[in-house]
Tab-separated table of C-alpha atoms in Angstrom:
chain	number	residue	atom	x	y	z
Y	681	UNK	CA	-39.859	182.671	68.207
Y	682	UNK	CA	-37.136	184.351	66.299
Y	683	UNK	CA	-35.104	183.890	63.802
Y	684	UNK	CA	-32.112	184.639	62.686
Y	685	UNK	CA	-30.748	184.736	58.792
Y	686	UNK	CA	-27.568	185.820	57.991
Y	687	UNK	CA	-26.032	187.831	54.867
Y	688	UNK	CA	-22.662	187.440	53.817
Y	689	UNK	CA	-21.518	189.274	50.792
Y	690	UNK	CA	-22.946	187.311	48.054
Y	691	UNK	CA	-25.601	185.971	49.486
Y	692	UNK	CA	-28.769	185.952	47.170
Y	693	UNK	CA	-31.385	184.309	49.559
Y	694	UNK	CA	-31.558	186.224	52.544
Y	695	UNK	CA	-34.542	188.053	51.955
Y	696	UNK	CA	-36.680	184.664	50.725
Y	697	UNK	CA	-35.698	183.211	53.666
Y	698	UNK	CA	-36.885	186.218	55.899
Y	699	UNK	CA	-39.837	185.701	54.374
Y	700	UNK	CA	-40.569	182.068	54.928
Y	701	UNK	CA	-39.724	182.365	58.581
Y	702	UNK	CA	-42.669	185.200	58.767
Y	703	UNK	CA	-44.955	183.163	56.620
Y	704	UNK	CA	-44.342	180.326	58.926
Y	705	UNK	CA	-45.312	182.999	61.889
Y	706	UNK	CA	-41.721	183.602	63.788
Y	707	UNK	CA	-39.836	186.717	63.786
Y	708	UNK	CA	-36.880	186.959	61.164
Y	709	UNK	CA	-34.012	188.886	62.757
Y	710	UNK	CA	-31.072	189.962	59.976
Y	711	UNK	CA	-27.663	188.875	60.967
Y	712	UNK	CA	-24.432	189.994	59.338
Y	713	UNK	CA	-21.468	188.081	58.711
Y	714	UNK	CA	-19.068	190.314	60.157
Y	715	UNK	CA	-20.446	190.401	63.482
Y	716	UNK	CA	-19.993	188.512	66.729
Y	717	UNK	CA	-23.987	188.868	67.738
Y	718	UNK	CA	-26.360	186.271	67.206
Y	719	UNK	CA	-28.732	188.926	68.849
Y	720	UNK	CA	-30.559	186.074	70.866
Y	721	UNK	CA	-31.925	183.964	68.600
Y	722	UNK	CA	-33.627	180.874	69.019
Y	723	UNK	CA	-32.464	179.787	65.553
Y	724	UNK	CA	-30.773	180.415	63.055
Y	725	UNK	CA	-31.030	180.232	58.521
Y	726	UNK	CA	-27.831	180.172	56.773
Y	727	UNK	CA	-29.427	181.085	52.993
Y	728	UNK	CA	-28.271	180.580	49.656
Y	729	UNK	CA	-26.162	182.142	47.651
Y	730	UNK	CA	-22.094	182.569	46.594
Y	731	UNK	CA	-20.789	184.045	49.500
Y	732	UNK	CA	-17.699	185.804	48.698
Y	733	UNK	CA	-17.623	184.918	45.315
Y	734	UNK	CA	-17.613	181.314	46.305
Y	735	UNK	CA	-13.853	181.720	45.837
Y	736	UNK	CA	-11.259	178.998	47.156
Y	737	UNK	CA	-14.545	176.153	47.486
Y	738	UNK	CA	-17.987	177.125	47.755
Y	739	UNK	CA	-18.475	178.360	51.619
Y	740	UNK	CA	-15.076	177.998	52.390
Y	741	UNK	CA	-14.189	181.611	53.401
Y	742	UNK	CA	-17.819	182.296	54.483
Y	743	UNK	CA	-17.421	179.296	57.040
Y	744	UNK	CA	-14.747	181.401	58.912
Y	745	UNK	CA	-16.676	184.792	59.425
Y	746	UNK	CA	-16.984	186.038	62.603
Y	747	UNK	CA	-21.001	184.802	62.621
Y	748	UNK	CA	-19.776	181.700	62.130
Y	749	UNK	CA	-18.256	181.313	65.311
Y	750	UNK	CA	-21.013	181.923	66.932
Y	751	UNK	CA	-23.507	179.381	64.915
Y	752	UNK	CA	-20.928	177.096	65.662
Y	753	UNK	CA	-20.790	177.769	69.402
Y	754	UNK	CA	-25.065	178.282	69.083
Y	755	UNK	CA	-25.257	174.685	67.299
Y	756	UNK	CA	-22.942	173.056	70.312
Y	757	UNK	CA	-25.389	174.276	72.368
Y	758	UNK	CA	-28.470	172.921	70.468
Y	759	UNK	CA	-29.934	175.977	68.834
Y	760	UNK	CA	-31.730	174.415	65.524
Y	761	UNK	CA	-29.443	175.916	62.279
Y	762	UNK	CA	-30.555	175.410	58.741
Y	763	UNK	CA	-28.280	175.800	56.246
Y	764	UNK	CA	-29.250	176.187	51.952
Y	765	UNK	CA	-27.810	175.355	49.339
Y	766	UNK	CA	-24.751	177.972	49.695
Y	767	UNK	CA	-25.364	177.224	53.844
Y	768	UNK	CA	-25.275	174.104	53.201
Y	769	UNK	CA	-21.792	174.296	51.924
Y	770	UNK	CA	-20.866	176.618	54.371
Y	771	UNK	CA	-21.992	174.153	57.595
Y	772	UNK	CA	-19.850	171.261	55.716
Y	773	UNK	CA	-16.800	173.736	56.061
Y	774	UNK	CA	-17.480	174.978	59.316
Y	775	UNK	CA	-17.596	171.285	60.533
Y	776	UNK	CA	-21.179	170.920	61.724
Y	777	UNK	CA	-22.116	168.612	59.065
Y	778	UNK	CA	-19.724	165.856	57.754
Y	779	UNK	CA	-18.752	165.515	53.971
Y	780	UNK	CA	-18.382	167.791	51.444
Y	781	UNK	CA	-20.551	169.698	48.444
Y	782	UNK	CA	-18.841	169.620	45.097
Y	783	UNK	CA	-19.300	170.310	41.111
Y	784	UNK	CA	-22.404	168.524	39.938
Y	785	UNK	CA	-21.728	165.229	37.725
Y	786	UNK	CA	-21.581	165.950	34.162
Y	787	UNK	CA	-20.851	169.941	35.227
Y	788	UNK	CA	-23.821	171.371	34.867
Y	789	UNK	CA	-25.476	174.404	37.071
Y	790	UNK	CA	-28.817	172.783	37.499
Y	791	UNK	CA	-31.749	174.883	37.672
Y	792	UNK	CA	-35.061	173.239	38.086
Y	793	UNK	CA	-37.913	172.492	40.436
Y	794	UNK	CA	-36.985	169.543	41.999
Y	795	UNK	CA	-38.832	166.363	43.880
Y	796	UNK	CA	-37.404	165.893	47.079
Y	797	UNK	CA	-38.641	162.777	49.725
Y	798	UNK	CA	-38.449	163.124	53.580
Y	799	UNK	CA	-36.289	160.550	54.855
Y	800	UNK	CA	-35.995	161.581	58.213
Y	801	UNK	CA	-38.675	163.431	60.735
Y	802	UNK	CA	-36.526	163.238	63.585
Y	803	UNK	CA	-34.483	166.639	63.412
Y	804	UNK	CA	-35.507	170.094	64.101
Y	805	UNK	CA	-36.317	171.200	60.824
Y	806	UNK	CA	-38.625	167.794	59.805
Y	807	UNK	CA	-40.462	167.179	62.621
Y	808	UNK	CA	-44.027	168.359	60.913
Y	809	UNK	CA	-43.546	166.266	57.603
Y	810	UNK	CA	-44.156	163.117	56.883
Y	811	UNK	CA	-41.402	159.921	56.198
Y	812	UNK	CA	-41.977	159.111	52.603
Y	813	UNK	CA	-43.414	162.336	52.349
Y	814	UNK	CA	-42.569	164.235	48.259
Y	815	UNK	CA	-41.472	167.668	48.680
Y	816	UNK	CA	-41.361	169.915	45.498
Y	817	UNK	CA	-39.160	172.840	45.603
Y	818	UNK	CA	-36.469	174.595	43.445
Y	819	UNK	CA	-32.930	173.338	43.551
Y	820	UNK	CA	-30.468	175.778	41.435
Y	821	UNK	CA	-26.847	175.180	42.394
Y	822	UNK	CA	-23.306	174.077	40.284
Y	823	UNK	CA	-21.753	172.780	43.449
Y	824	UNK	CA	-24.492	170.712	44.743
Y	825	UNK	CA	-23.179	166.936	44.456
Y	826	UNK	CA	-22.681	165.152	48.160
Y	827	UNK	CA	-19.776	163.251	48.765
Y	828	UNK	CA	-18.303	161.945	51.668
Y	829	UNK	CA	-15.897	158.706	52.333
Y	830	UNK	CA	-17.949	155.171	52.369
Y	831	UNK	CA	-17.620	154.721	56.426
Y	832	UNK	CA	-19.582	158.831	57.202
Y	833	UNK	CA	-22.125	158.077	54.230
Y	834	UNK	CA	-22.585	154.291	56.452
Y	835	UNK	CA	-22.657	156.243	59.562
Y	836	UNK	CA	-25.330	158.880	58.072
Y	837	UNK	CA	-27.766	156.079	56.801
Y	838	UNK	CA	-27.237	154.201	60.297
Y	839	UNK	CA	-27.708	157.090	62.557
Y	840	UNK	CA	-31.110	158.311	60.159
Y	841	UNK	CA	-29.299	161.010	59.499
Y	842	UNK	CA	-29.917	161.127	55.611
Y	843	UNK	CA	-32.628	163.557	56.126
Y	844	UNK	CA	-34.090	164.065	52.060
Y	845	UNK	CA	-32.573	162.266	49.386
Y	846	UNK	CA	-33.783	163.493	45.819
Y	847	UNK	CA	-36.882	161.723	44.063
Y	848	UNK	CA	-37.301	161.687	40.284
Y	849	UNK	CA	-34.214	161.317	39.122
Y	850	UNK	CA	-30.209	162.497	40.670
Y	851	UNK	CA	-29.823	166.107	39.371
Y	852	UNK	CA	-26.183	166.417	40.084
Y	853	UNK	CA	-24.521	162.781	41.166
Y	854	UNK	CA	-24.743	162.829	45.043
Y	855	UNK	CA	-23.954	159.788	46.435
Y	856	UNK	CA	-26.807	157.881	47.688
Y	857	UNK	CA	-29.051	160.984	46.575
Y	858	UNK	CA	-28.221	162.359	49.716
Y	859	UNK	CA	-29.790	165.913	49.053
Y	860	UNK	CA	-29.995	167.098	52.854
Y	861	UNK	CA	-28.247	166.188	56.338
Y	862	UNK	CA	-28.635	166.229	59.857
Y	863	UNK	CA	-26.002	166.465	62.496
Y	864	UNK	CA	-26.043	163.419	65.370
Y	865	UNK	CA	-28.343	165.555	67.500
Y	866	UNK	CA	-30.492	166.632	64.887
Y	867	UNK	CA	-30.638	170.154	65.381
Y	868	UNK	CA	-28.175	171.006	62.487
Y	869	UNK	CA	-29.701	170.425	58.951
Y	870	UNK	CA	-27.925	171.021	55.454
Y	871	UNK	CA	-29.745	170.274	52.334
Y	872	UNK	CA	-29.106	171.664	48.659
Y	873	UNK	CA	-32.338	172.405	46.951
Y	874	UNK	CA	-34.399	175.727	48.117
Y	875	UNK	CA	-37.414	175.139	50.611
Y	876	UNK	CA	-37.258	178.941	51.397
Y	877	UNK	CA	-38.572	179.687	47.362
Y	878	UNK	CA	-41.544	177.607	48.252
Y	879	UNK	CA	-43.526	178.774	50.736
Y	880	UNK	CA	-46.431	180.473	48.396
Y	881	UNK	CA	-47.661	178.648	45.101
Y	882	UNK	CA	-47.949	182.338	43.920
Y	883	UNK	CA	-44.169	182.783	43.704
Y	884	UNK	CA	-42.865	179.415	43.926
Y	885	UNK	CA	-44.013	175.438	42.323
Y	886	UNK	CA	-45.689	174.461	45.956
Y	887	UNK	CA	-45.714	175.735	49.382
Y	888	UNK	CA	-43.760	171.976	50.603
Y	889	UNK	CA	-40.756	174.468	51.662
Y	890	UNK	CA	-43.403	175.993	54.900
Y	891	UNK	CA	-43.158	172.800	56.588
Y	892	UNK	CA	-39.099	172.783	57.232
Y	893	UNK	CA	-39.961	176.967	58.870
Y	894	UNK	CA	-43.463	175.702	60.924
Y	895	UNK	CA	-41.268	172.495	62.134
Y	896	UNK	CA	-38.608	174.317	63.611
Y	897	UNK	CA	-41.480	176.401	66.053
Y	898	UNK	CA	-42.903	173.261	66.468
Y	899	UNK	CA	-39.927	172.033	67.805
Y	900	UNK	CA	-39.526	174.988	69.851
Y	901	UNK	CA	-43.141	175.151	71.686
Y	902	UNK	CA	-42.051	171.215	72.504
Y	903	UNK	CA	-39.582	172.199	73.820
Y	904	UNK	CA	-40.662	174.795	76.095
E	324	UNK	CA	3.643	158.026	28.348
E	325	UNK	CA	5.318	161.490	30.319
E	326	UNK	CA	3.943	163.523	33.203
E	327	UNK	CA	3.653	167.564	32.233
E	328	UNK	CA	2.727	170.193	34.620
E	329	UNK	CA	0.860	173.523	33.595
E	330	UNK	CA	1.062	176.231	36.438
E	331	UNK	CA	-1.331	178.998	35.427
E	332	UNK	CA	-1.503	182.286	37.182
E	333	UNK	CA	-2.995	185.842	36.790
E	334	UNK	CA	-0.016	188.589	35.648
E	335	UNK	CA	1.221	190.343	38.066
E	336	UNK	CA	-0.732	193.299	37.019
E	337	UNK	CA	-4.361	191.912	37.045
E	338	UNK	CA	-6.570	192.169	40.294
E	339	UNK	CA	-6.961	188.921	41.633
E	340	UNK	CA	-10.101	189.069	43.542
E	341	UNK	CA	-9.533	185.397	44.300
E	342	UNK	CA	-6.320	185.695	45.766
E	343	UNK	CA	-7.778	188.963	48.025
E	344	UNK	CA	-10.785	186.703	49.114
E	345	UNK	CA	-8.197	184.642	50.492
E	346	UNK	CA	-5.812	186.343	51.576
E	347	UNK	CA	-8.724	188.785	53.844
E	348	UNK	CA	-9.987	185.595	54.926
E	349	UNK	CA	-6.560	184.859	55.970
E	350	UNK	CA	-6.239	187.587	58.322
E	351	UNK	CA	-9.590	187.251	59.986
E	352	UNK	CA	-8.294	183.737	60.638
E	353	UNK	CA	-5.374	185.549	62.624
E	354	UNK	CA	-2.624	184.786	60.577
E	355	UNK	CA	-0.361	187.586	60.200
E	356	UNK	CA	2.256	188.345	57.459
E	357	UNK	CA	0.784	187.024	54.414
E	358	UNK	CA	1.036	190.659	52.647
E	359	UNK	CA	-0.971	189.200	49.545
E	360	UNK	CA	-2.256	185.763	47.990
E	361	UNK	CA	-2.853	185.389	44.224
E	362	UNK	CA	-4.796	181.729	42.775
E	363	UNK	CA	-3.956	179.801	40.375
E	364	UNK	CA	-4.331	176.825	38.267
E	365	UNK	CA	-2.220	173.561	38.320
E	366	UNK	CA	-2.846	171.165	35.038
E	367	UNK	CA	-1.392	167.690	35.313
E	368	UNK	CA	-0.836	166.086	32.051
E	369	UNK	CA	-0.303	162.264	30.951
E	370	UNK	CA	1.217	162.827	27.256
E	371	UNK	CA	2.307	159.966	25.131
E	372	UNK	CA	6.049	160.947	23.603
E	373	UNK	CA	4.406	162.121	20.156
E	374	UNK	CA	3.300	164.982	21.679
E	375	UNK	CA	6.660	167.379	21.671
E	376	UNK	CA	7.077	171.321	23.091
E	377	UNK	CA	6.052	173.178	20.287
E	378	UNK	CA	2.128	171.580	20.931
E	379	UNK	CA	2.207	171.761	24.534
E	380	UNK	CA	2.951	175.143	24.367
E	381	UNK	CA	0.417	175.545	21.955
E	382	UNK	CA	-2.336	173.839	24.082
E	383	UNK	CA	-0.831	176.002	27.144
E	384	UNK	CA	-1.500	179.249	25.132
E	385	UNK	CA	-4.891	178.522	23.724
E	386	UNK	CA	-6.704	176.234	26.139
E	387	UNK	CA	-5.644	176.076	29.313
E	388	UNK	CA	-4.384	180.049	29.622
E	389	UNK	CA	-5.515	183.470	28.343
E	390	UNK	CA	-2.432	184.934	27.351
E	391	UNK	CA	-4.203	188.182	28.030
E	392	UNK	CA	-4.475	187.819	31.578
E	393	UNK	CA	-2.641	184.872	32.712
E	394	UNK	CA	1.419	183.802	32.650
E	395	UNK	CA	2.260	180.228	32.407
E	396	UNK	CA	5.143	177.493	32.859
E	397	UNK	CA	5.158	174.133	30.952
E	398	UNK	CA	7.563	171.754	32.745
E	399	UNK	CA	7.824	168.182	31.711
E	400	UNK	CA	8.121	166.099	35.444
């Protein structure tokens, strides 16, 4: 299987992200913003970061790169895309995931390793974990806090489409503790802390990130 | 109580990389014709009638710009 990850100017997590898709045992294949070639992936990580300078809002510009277009024609389609943190934001403005990242309550840029808890296994990127299942992986981000209008936060929670909310304690006010999203078909997950930086409990708190990467080829062979 | 804007915005001679992030964005979107875009900052104010020009000025000049970089306009609404 393989993999694509794409750098924008400013991105920061590119090459962590590279990595977990090897350590996970698919092929990571570098994309660049400013091209119209997916290069026939069979999915696609949209890593962390501040692309271009996070001016405007966090992933606004980013959202309209010519990459984009394609993700957002590959998602239509059903190719699983991932988005961190700065992706995250960047899916939000491109439209495949409702609501909106913005500053954190209280202002902060939180930095910590953070417990997150599966809500939902039924997307591409979840399918190996476990409901109720504690994940423990870094979350570092100023603009992290979820909102979205009552009736698409409703809709979210009806549809199981909360995918992790944030266990421990809120680090940055987002409603419900929504930390991560799915789209309606599942394919299409956003989430705000950094699965990618734990993959190894040499370089990172746990390896609970691996399972989001070896779900996704799960998902694949399942589908084949 | 009064409404008082602040408009805030880079001088005329200091890069903007903002304003070029958007403004490149802007023509990748298509849009032709906008020859540049510089970002600002738009403070909204509730002040009681104690507080007279001489302060808001002040609190334009010291808090909410840098005089080095920045030109502003305090207009009472």
């Amino acid at each position: 299987m393989r993999i694509g990850v794409i750098t924008f100017p400013g991105t920061l997590d590119d090459v962590d992200a590279a990595r977990a898709v090897r350590y996970a045992g698919a092929e990571p294949v570098a994309l660049w913003h400013a091209d119209h070639d997916l290069k026939g992936v069979d999915a696609i990580v949209v890593p962390g970061g501040f692309s271009y300078g996070d001016y405007l809002r966090a992933g606004a510009i980013a959202s309209i790169a010519p990459i984009m277009t394609e993700v957002v024609a590959a998602a239509g389609r059903g190719t699983p895309v991932l988005g961190i943190c700065n992706g995250f934001q960047i899916l939000c403005e491109a439209g495949l995931l409702p609501g909106a990242l913005v500053r954190n309550a209280g202002l902060h840029f939180v930095c910590r390793d953070q417990l997150l808890r599966v809500e939902s296994t039924a997307t591409a990127w979840t399918g190996g974990l476990r409901v109720g299942q504690e994940l423990l992986v870094p979350l570092k981000s100023g603009e992290g806090r979820f909102v979205a209008d009552a009736a698409t936060v409703a809709q979210l929670e009806a549809e199981n489409r909360v995918v992790f909310t944030y266990a421990g304690g809120n680090p940055n006010g987002a409603l419900a503790d929504i930390a991560g999203i799915a789209s309606a078909d599942g394919r299409v997950v956003g989430l705000m802390p950094h699965p990618e930086h734990a993959i190894d409990p040499l370089t990172g708190p746990s390896a609970d990130g691996l399972g989001l990467f070896t779900s996704v080829l799960q998902a694949a062979v399942s589908a084949a | 109580m009064a409404k008082v804007v602040v408009d805030v915005m880079p001088k005329p001679e200091i890069l903007d990389p903002q304003g070029q992030a958007v403004a490149g964005a802007l023509t990748r979107l298509g849009v032709a014709g906008v020859a540049d875009v510089r970002q600002g900052k738009h403070f909204v104010l509730e002040v009681d009638d104690s507080v007279d020009d001489e302060t808001l000025e002040q609190v334009a000049a010291t808090l909410l710009a840098n005089p080095v970089i920045e030109d502003w306009v305090v207009t009472r609404a």
